[in-house]
Every structure is written in C-alpha cells, then in structure tokens.
Short mmCIF file of N, CA, C and O in Angstrom, two decimals:
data_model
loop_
_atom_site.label_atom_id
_atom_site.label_comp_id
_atom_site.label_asym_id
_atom_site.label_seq_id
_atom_site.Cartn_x
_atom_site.Cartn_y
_atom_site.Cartn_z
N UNK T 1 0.81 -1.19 0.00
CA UNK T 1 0.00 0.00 0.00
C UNK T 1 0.86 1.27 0.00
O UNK T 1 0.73 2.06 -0.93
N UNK T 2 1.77 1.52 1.03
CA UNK T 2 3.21 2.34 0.52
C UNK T 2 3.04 2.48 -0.36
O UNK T 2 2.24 3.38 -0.63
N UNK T 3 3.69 1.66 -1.56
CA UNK T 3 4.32 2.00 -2.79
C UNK T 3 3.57 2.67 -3.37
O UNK T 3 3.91 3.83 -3.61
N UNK T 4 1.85 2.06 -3.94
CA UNK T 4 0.86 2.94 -4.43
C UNK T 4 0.88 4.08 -4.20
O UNK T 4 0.83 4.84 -5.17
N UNK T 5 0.98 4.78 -2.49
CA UNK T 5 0.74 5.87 -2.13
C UNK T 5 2.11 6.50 -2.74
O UNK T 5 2.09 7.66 -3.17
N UNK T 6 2.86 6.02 -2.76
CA UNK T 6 4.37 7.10 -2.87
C UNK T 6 4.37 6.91 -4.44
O UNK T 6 4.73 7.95 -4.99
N UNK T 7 4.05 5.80 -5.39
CA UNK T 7 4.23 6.17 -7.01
C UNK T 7 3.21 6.05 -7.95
O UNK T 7 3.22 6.15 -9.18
N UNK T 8 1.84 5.69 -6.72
CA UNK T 8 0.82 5.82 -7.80
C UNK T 8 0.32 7.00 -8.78
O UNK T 8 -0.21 6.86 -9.88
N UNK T 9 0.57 7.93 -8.24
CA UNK T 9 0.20 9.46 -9.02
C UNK T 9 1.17 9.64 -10.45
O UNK T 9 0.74 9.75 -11.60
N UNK T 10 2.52 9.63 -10.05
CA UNK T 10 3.48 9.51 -11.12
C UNK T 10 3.42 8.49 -12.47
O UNK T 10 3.77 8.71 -13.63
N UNK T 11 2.75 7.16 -11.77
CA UNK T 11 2.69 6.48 -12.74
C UNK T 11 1.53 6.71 -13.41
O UNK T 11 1.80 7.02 -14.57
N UNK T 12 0.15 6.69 -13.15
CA UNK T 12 -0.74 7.57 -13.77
C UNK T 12 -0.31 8.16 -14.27
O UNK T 12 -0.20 7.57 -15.34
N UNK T 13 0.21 9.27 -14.40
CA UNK T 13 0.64 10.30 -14.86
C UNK T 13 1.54 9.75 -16.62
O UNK T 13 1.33 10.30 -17.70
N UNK T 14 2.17 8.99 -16.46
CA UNK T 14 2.69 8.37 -17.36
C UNK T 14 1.63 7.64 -17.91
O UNK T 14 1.52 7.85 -19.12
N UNK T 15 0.86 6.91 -17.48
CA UNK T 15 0.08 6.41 -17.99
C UNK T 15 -0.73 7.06 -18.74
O UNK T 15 -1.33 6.46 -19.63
N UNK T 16 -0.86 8.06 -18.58
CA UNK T 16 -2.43 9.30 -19.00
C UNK T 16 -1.52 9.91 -20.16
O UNK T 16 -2.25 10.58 -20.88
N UNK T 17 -0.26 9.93 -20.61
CA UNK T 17 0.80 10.80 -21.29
C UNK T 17 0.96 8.92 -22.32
O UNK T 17 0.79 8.96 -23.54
N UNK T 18 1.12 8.18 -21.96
CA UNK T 18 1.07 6.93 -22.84
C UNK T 18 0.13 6.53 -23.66
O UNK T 18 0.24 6.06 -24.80
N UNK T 19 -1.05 6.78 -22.85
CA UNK T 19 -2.17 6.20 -23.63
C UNK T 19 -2.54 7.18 -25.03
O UNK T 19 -2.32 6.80 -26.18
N UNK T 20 -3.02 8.23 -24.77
CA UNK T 20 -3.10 9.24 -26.26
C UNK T 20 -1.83 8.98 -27.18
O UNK T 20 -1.98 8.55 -28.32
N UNK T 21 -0.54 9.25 -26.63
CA UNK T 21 0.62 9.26 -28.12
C UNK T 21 0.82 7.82 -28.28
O UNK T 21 1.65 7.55 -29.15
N UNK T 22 0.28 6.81 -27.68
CA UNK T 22 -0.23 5.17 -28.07
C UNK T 22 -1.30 5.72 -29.29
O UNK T 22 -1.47 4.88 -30.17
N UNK T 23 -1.72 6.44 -29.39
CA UNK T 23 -3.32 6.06 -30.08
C UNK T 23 -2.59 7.28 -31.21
O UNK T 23 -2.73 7.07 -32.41
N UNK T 24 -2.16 8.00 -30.95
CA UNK T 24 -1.65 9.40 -31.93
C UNK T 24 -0.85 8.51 -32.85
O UNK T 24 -1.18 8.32 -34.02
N UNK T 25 0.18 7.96 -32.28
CA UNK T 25 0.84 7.41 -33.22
C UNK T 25 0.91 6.02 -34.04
O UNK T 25 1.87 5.45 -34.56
N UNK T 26 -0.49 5.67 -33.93
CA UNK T 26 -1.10 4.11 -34.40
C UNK T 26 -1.76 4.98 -35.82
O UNK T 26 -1.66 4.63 -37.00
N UNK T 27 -2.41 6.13 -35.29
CA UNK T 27 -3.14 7.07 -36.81
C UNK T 27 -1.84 7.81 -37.12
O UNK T 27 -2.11 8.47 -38.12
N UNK T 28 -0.48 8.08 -36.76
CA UNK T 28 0.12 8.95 -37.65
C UNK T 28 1.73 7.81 -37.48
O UNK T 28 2.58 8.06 -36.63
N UNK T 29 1.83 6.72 -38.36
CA UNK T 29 3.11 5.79 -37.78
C UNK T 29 3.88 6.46 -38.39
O UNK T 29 4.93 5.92 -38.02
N UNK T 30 4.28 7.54 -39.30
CA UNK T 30 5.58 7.97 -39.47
C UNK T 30 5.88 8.54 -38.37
O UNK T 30 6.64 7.96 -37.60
N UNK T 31 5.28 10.05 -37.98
CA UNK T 31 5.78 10.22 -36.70
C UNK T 31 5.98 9.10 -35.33
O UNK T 31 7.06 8.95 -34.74
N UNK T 32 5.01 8.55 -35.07
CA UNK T 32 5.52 7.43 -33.75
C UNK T 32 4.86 8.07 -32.87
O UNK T 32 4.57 9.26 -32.88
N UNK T 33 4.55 7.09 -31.90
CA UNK T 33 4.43 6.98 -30.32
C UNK T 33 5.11 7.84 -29.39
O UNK T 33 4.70 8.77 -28.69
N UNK T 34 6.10 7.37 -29.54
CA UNK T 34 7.42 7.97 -28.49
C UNK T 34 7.01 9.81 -28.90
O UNK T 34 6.32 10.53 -28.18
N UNK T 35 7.64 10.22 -30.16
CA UNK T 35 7.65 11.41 -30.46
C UNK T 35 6.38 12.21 -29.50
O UNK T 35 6.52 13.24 -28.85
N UNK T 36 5.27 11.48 -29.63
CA UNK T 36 4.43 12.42 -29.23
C UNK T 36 4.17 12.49 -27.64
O UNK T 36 3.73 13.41 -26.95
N UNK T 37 4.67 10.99 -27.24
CA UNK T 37 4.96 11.17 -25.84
C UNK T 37 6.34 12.02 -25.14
O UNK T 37 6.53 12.27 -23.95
N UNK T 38 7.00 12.28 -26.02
CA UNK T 38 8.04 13.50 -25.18
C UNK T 38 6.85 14.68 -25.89
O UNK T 38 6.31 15.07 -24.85
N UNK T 39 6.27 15.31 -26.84
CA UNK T 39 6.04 16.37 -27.04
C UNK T 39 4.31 16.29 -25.85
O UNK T 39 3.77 17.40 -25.89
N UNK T 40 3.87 15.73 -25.35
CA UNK T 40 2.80 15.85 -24.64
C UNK T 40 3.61 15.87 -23.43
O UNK T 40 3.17 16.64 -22.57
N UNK T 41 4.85 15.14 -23.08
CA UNK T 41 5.52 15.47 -21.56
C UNK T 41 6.51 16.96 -21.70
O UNK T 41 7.20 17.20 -20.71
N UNK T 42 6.56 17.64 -22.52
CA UNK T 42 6.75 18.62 -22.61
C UNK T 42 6.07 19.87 -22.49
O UNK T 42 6.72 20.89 -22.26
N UNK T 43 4.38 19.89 -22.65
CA UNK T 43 3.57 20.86 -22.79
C UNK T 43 3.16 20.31 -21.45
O UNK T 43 3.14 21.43 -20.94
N UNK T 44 2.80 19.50 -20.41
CA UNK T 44 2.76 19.01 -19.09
C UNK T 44 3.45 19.42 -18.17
O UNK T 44 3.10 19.78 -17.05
N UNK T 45 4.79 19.35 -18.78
CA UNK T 45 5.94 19.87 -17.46
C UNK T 45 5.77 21.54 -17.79
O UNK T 45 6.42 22.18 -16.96
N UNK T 46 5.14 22.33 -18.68
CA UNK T 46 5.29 23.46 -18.76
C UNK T 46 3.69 23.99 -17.80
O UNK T 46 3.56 25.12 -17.34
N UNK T 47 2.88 23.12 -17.70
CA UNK T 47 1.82 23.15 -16.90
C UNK T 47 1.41 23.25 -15.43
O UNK T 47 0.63 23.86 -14.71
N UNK T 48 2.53 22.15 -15.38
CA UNK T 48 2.78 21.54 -14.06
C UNK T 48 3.70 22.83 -12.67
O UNK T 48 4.90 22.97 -12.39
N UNK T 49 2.82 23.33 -12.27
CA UNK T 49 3.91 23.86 -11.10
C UNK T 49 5.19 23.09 -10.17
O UNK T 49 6.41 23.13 -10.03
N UNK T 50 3.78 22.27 -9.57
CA UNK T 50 4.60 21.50 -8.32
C UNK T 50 4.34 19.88 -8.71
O UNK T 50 3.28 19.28 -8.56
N UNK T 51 5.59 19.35 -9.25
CA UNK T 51 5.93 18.22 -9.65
C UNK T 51 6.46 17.17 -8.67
O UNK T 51 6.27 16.01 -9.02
N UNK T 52 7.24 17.41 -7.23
CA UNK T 52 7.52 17.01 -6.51
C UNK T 52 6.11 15.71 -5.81
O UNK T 52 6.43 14.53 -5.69
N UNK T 53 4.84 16.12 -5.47
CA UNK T 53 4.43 14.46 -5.53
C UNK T 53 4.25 13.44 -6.72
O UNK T 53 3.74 12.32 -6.74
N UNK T 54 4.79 14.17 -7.66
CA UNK T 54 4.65 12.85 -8.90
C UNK T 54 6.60 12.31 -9.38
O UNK T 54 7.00 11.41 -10.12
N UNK T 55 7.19 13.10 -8.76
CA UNK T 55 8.01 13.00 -9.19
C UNK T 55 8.86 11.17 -8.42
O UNK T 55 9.91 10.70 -8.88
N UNK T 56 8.35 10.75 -7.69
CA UNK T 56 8.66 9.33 -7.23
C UNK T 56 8.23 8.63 -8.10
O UNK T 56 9.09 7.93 -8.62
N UNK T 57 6.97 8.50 -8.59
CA UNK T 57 6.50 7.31 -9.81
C UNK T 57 6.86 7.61 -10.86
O UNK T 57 6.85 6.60 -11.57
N UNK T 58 7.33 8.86 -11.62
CA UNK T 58 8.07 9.58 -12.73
C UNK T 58 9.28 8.62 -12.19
O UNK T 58 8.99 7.46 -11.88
N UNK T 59 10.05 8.88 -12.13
CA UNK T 59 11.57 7.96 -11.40
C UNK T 59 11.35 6.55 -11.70
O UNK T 59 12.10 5.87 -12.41
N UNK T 60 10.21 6.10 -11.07
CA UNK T 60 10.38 4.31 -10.72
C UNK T 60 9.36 4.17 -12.47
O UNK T 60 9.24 3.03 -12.93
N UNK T 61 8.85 5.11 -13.10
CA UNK T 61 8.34 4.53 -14.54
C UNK T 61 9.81 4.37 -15.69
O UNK T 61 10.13 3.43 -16.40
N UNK T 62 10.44 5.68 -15.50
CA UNK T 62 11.42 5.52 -15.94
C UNK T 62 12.74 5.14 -16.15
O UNK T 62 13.59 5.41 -17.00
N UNK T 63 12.70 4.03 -14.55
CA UNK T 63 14.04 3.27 -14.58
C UNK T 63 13.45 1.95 -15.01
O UNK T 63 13.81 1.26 -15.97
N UNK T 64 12.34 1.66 -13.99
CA UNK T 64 12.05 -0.06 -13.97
C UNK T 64 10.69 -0.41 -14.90
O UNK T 64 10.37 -1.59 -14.75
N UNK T 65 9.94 0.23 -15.68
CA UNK T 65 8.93 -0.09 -16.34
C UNK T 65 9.59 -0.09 -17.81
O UNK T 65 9.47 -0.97 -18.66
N UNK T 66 10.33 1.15 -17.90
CA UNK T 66 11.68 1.21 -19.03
C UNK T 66 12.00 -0.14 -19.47
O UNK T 66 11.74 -0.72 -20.53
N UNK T 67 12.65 -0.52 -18.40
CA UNK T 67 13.56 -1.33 -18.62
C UNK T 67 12.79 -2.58 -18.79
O UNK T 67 13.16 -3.35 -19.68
N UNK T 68 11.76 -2.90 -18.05
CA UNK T 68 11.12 -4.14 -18.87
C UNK T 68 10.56 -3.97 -19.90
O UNK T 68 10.13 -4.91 -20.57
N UNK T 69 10.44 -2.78 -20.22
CA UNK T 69 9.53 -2.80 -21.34
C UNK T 69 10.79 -3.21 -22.54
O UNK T 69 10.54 -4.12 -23.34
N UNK T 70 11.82 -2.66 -22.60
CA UNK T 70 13.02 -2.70 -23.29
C UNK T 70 13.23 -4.58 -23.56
O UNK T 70 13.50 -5.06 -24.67
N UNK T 71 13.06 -5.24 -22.56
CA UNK T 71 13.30 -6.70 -22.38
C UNK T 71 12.26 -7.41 -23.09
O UNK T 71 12.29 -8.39 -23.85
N UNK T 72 11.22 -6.58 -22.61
CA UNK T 72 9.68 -7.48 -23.24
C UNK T 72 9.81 -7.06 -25.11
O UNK T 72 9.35 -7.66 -26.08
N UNK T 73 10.51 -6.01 -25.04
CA UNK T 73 10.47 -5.71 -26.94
C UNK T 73 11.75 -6.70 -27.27
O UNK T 73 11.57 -7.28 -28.34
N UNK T 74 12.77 -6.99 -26.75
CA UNK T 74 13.59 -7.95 -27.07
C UNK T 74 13.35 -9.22 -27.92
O UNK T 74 13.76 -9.67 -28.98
N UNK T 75 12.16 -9.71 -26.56
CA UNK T 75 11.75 -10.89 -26.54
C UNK T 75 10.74 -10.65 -27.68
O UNK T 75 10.08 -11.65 -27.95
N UNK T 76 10.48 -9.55 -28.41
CA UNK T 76 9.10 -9.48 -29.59
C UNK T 76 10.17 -9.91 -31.34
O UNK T 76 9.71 -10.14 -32.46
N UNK T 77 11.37 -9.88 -30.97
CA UNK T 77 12.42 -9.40 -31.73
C UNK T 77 12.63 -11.27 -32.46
O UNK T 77 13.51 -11.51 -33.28
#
C-alpha cells in the first residue's frame, strides 16, 4: 500500500501521457508513439507547477517499467 501511495500518481501520470501518443501514433506511424509522448511530456511539465508528488513514480516509470519494457520488446524481436 506504501508503494501505491508514494508512485501511484506519477505512474498515472505516465500512464495518461502513454495512452493518447499510443493512439496518436497508431493514426500517424511515421511520426511514432514515443515522439508524441516527449512532445505531450513537454507541454505538461510546462503546466505543471509543483511536480515534486509525482516525481517518485516519474523515477520508478522511468528506470524499472523502461527497462522491462526494453526486455519485453527484445523478446518481440
């Protein structure tokens, strides 16, 4: 229950920034996914005042969800 409380917001947060440039870039595949997920985490962080309670699940999406995800595309390979 911890963990939820300390990275559930952050990861939401990623999640809510994944799901649209998932769907943006299924209708536009030259540009991509990714692209539009840094350009939607870019107009967010310019939104965002106080980032500090999301910033723990921001951290743990981008070391350890990364990284399996990196393993799980391996294994698609």
């Amino acid at each position: 229950m911890a963990f939820i409380r300390k990275n559930g917001w952050g990861i939401l947060l990623c999640l809510l920034i994944a799901l649209p440039a998932w769907f943006l870039g299924t209708l536009l595949p030259v540009v991509g996914g990714p692209v539009f997920a840094i350009l939607i985490g870019m107009i967010l962080t310019l939104c965002l005042k106080d980032k500090s309670p999301l910033q723990p699940g921001i951290n743990y999406t981008a070391k350890k969800i990364l990284q399996y995800a990196v393993i799980l595309l391996g294994f698609g390979m």
